[in-house]
GROMACS .gro file of C-alpha atoms in nm:
model
   53
    1UNK     CA    1  -0.012   0.022   0.035
    2UNK     CA    2   0.117   0.355  -0.067
    3UNK     CA    3   0.025   0.488   0.285
    4UNK     CA    4   0.372   0.778   0.216
    5UNK     CA    5   0.188   0.894  -0.090
    6UNK     CA    6  -0.156   0.931   0.117
    7UNK     CA    7   0.032   1.122   0.368
    8UNK     CA    8   0.190   1.373   0.156
    9UNK     CA    9  -0.165   1.437  -0.040
   10UNK     CA   10  -0.317   1.452   0.327
   11UNK     CA   11  -0.060   1.729   0.404
   12UNK     CA   12  -0.072   1.915   0.067
   13UNK     CA   13  -0.452   1.904   0.115
   14UNK     CA   14  -0.436   2.038   0.483
   15UNK     CA   15  -0.137   2.305   0.406
   16UNK     CA   16  -0.437   2.508   0.088
   17UNK     CA   17  -0.707   2.472   0.340
   18UNK     CA   18  -0.518   2.637   0.589
   19UNK     CA   19  -0.406   2.890   0.270
   20UNK     CA   20  -0.769   2.955   0.206
   21UNK     CA   21  -0.860   3.003   0.538
   22UNK     CA   22  -0.591   3.292   0.626
   23UNK     CA   23  -0.713   3.436   0.261
   24UNK     CA   24  -1.058   3.428   0.353
   25UNK     CA   25  -1.049   3.632   0.736
   26UNK     CA   26  -0.808   3.865   0.552
   27UNK     CA   27  -1.105   3.922   0.283
   28UNK     CA   28  -1.319   3.988   0.585
   29UNK     CA   29  -1.073   4.259   0.774
   30UNK     CA   30  -1.082   4.445   0.491
   31UNK     CA   31  -1.431   4.468   0.435
   32UNK     CA   32  -1.510   4.541   0.764
   33UNK     CA   33  -1.256   4.814   0.710
   34UNK     CA   34  -1.481   4.944   0.393
   35UNK     CA   35  -1.737   4.971   0.535
   36UNK     CA   36  -1.904   5.290   0.550
   37UNK     CA   37  -2.142   5.461   0.818
   38UNK     CA   38  -2.504   5.457   0.709
   39UNK     CA   39  -2.659   5.717   0.996
   40UNK     CA   40  -2.532   5.972   1.160
   41UNK     CA   41  -2.468   5.772   1.507
   42UNK     CA   42  -2.246   5.559   1.328
   43UNK     CA   43  -2.024   5.810   1.198
   44UNK     CA   44  -2.010   5.986   1.557
   45UNK     CA   45  -1.906   5.648   1.722
   46UNK     CA   46  -1.658   5.582   1.438
   47UNK     CA   47  -1.510   5.927   1.474
   48UNK     CA   48  -1.508   5.845   1.839
   49UNK     CA   49  -1.299   5.516   1.796
   50UNK     CA   50  -1.059   5.712   1.569
   51UNK     CA   51  -1.034   6.022   1.829
   52UNK     CA   52  -0.968   5.748   2.071
   53UNK     CA   53  -0.744   5.543   1.919
   0.00000   0.00000   0.00000
């Protein structure tokens, strides 16, 4: 049986899954950063957060 090949195949698929998840997380973070406030209250809260940082 070719167990060595199976292990390598599993490791490759696991590495690819890890890369995909990191890319997905980065993409979600950029979406959150680009989110624009929809009303005045959100705009003021965002301004307060930026001022306190």
